[in-house]
mmCIF file of C-alpha atoms in Angstrom:
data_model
loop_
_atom_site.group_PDB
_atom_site.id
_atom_site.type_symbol
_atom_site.label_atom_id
_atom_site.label_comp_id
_atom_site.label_asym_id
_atom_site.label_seq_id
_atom_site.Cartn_x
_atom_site.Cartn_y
_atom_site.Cartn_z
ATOM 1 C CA UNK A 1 -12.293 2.031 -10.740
ATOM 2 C CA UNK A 2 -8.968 0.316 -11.359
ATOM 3 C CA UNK A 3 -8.345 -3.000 -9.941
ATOM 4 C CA UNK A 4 -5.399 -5.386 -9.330
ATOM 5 C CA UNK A 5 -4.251 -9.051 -9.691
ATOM 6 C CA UNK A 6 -1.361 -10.861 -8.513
ATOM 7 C CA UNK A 7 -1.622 -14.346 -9.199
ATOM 8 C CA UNK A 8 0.471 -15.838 -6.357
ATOM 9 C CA UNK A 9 -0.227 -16.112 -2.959
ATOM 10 C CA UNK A 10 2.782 -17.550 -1.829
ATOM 11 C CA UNK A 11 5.937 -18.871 -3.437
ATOM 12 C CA UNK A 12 8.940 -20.512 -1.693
ATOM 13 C CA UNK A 13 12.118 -20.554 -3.589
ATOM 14 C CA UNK A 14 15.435 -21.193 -2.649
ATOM 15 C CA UNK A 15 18.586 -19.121 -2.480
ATOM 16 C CA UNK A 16 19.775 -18.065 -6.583
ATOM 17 C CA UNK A 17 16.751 -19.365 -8.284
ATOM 18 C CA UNK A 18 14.780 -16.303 -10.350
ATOM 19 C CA UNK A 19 11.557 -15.028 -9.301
ATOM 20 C CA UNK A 20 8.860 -13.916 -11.368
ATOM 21 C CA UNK A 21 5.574 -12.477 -9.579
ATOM 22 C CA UNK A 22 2.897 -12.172 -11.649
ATOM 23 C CA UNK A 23 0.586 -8.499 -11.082
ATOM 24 C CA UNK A 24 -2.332 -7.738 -13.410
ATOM 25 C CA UNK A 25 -4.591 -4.855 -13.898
ATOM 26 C CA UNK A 26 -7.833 -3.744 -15.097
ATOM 27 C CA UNK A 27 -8.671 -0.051 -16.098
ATOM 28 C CA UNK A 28 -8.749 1.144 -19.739
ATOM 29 C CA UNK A 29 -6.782 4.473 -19.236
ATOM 30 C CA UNK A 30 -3.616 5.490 -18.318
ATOM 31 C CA UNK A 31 -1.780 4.519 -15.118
ATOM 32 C CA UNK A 32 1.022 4.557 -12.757
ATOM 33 C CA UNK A 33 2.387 1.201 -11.661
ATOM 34 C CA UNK A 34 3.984 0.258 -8.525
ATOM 35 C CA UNK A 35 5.798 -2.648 -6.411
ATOM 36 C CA UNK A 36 6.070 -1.950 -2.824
ATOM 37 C CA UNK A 37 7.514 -4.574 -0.374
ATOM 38 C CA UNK A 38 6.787 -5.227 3.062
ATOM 39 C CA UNK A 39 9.994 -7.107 4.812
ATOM 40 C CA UNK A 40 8.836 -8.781 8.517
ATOM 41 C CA UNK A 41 7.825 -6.214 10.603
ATOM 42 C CA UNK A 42 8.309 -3.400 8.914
ATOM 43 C CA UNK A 43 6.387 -1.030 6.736
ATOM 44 C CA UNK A 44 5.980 -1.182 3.065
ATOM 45 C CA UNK A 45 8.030 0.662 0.677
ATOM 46 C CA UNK A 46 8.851 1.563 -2.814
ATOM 47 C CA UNK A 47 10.756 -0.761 -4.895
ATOM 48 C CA UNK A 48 10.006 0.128 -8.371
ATOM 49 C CA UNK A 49 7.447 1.974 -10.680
ATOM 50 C CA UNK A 50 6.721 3.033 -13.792
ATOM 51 C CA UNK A 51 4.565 6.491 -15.454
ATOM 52 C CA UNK A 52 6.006 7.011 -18.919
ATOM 53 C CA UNK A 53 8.960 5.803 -20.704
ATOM 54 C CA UNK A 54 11.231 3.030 -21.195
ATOM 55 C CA UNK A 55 8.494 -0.237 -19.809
ATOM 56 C CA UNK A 56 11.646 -1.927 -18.497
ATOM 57 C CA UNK A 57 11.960 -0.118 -14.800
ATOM 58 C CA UNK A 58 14.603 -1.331 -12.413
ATOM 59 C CA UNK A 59 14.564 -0.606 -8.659
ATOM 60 C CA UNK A 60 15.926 -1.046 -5.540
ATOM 61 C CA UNK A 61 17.977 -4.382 -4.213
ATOM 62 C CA UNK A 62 17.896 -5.695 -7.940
ATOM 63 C CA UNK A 63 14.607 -6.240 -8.945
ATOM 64 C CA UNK A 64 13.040 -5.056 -12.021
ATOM 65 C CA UNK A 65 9.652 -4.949 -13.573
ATOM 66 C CA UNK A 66 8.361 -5.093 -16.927
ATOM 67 C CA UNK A 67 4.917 -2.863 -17.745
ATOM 68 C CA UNK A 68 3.515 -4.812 -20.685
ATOM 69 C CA UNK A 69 0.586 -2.847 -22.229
ATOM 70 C CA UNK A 70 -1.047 -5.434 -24.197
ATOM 71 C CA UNK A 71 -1.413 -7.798 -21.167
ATOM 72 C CA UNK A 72 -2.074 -5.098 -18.362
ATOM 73 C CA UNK A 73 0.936 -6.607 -16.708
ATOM 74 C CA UNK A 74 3.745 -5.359 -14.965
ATOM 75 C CA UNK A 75 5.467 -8.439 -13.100
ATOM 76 C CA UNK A 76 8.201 -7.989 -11.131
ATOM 77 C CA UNK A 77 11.633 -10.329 -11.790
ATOM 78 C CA UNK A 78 14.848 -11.083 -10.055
ATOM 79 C CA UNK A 79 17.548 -12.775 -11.863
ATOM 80 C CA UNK A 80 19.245 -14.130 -8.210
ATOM 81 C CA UNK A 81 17.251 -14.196 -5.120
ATOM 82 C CA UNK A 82 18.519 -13.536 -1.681
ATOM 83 C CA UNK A 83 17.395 -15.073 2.108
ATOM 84 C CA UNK A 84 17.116 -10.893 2.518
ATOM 85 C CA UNK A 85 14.148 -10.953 -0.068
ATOM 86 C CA UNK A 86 11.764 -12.621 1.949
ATOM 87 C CA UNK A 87 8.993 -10.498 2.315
ATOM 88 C CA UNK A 88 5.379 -9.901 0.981
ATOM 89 C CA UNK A 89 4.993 -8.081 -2.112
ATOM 90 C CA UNK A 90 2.456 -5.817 -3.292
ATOM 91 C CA UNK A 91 1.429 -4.385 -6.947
ATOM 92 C CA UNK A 92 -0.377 -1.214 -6.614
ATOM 93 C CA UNK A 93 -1.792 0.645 -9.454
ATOM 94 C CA UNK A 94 -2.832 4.594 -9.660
ATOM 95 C CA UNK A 95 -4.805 5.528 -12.572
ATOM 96 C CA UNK A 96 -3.868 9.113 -14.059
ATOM 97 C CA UNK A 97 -7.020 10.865 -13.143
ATOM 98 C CA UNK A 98 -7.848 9.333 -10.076
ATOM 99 C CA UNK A 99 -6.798 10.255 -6.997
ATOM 100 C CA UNK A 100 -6.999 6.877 -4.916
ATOM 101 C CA UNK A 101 -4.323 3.935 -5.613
ATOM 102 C CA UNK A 102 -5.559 0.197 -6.017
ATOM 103 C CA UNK A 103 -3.541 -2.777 -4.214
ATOM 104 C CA UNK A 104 -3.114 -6.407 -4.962
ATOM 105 C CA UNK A 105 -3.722 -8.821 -2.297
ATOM 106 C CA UNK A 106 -0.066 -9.261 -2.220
ATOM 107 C CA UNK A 107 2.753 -12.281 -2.614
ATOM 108 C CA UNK A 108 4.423 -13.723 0.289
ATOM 109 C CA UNK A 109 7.919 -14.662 -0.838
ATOM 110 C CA UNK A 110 9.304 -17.369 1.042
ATOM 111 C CA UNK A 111 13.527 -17.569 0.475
ATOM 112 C CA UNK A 112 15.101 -20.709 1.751
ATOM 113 C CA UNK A 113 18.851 -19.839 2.627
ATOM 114 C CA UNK B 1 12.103 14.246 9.207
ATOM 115 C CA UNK B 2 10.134 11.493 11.026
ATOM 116 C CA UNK B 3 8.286 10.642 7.411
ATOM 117 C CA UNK B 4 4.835 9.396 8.590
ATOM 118 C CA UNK B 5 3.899 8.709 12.291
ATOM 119 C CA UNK B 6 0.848 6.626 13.318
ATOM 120 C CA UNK B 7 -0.323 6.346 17.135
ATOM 121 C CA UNK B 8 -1.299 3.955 19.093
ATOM 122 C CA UNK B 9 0.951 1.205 17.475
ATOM 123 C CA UNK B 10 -1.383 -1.472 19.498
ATOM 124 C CA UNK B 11 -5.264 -1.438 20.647
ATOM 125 C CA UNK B 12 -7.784 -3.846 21.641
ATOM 126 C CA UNK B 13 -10.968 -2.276 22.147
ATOM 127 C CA UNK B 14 -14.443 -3.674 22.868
ATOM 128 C CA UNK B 15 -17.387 -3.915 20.666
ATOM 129 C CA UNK B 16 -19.063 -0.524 20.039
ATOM 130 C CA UNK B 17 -16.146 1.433 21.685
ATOM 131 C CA UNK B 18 -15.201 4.518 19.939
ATOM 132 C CA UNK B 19 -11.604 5.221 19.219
ATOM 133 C CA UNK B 20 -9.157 7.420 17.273
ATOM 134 C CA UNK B 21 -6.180 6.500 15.263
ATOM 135 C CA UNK B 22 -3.395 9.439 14.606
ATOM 136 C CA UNK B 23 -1.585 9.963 11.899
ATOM 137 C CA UNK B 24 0.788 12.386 11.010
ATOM 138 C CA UNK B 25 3.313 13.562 8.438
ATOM 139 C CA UNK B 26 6.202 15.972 7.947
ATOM 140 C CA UNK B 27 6.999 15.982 4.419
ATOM 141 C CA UNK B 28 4.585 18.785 3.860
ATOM 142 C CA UNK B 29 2.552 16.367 1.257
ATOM 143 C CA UNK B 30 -0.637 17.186 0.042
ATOM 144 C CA UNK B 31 -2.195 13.357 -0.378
ATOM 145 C CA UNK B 32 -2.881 11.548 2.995
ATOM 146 C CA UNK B 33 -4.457 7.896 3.042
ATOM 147 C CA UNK B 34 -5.761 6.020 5.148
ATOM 148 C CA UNK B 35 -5.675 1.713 4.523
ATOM 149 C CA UNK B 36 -6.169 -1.353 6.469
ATOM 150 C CA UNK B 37 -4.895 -4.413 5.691
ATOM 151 C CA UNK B 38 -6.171 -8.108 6.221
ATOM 152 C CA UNK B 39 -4.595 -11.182 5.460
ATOM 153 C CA UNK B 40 -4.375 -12.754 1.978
ATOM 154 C CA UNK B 41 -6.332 -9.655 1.349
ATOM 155 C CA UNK B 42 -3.529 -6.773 0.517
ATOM 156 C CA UNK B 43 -4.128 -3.058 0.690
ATOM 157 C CA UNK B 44 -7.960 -1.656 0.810
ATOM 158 C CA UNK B 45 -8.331 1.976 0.838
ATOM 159 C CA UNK B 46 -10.318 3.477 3.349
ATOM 160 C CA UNK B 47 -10.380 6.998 3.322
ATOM 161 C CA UNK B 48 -7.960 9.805 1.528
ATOM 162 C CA UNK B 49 -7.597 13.671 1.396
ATOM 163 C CA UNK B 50 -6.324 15.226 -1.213
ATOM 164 C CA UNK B 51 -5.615 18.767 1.310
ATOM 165 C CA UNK B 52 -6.747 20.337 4.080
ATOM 166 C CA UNK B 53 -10.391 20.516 4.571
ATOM 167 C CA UNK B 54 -10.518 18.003 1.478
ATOM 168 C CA UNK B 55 -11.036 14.291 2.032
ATOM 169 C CA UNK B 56 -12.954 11.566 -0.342
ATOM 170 C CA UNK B 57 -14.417 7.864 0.539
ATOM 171 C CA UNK B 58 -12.322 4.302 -1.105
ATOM 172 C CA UNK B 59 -13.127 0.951 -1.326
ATOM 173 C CA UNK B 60 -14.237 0.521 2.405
ATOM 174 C CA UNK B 61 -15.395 3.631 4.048
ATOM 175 C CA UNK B 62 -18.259 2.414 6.352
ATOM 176 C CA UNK B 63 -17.709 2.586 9.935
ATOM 177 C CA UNK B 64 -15.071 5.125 9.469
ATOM 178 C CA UNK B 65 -14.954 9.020 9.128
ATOM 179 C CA UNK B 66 -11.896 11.335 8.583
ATOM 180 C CA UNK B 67 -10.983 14.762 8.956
ATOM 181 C CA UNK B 68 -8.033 16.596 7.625
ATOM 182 C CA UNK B 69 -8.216 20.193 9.273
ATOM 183 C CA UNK B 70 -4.334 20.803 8.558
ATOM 184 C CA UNK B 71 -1.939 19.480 6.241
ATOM 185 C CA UNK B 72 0.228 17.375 8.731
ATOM 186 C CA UNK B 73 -2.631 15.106 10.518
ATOM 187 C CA UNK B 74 -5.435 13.040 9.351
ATOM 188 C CA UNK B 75 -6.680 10.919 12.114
ATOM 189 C CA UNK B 76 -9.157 8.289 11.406
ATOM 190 C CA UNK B 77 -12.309 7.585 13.768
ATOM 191 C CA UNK B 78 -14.040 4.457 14.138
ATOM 192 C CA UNK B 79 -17.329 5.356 15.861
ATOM 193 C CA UNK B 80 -19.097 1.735 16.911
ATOM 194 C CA UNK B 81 -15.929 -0.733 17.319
ATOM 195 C CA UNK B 82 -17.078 -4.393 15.279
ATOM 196 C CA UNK B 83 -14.952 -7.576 15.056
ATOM 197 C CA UNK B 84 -14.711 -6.963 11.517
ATOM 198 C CA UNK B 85 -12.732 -4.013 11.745
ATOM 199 C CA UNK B 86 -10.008 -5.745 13.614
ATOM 200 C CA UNK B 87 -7.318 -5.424 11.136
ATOM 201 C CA UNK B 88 -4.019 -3.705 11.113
ATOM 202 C CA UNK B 89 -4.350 0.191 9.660
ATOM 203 C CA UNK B 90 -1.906 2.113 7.871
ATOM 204 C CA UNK B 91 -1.359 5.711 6.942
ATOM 205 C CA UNK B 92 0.110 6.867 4.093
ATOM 206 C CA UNK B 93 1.153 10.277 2.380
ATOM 207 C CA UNK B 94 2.763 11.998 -0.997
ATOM 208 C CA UNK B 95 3.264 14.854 -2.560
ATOM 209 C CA UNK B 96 0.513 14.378 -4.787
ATOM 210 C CA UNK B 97 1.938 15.426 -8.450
ATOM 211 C CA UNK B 98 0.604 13.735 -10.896
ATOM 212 C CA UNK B 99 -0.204 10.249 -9.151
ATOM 213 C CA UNK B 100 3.346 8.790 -9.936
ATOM 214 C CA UNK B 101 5.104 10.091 -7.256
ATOM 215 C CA UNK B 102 5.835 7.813 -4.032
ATOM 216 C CA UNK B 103 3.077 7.098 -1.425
ATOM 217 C CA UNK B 104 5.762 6.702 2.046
ATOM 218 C CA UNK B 105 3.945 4.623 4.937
ATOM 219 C CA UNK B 106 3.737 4.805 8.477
ATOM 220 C CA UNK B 107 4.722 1.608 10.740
ATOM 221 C CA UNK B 108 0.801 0.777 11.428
ATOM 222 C CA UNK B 109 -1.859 0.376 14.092
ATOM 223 C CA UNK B 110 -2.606 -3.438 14.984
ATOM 224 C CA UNK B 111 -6.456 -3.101 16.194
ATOM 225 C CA UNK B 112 -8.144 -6.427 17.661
ATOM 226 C CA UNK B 113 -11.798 -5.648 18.469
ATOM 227 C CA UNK B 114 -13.344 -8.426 20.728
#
């Protein structure tokens, strides 16, 4: 079965730095990629993902995520983050002829205003 | 449309207790799940259905079963409450075309078993 990484547990930035959150994953075939976010108290939802074409995906709120074959990666990128984006962020990954989806253990970003 | 509904949104229950978490959707989606999520830990699938009458065991199935006898509900039952099932649990639904479609969540059910 697939599996996922994500590399940081928490990271604390301030207000217009870039973010970078790393998500790995292991599974030989062909997947779907996701970012879902989980803002305090609330449920998660989509940001981003990718299936097929251009690698370079861009979602909601300005992030976008990069789906590097090579590496298994798709890390998710900011240029300008916001006291809004504090939240915990999850990579999920859904392989093509599986049913189930796979979850990182998720990134807590921390946003200093 | 109310998207996905989960009920009770809080429970403590004692050890060996027997309880059932509701969830429902709206959407008409094929694909229910069922996760529960611990900290530092992210997302671990418990159950999922892929239609009525259809449903399939994840990562962490013991101590729970499912049943999906229409399209709009798939409640989860834990059977013999244990401490290590205190987590929060969330459902989870999508169409179901082709895996890249978007899974939509319900709010979640904080369980404490003590």
């Amino acid at each position: 079965a697939q599996s996922v990484s994500q590399h940081n547990h928490h990271v604390i930035l301030s207000e217009a730095a870039s973010l970078e959150l790393g998500c790995n994953y292991s599974y030989g075939g062909t997947v779907n990629l996701f970012w879902y976010v989980q803002y305090p108290g609330q449920h998660l939802q989509l940001l981003l993902k990718y299936f097929s074409g251009d690698p370079l995906v861009k979602g909601i709120k300005g992030f976008e995520a990069e789906f590097i074959k090579s590496k298994f990666s798709f890390n998710l990128r900011k240029p300008s983050v916001q006291w809004s984006d504090t939240a915990e962020y999850f990579c999920a990954v859904n392989a093509r002829n599986n049913n189930d989806m796979r979850f990182g253990a998720g990134t807590r970003l921390t946003v200093k205003p | 449309n109310a998207g996905v509904t989960q009920t009770p949104k809080f429970r403590i229950l004692k050890i060996g207790q027997s309880m059932t978490l509701q969830c429902a959707q709206d959407m008409n989606h094929n694909y229910m799940y069922w996760y529960r999520q611990d900290p530092g830990m992210g997302l671990k699938l418990i159950y999922y259905s892929v239609g009525a009458g259809i449903t399939d065991k994840g990562e962490v199935p013991n101590g729970y079963n499912v049943s999906r006898s229409t399209t709009e509900d798939f409640p989860l039952r834990l059977e013999l409450a244990a401490p290590s099932q205190t987590s929060v649990y969330f459902c989870a639904s999508r169409v179901g075309v082709g895996g890249s479609d978007t899974q939509y969540f319900g709010p979640g059910t904080r369980l404490t078993v003590l």
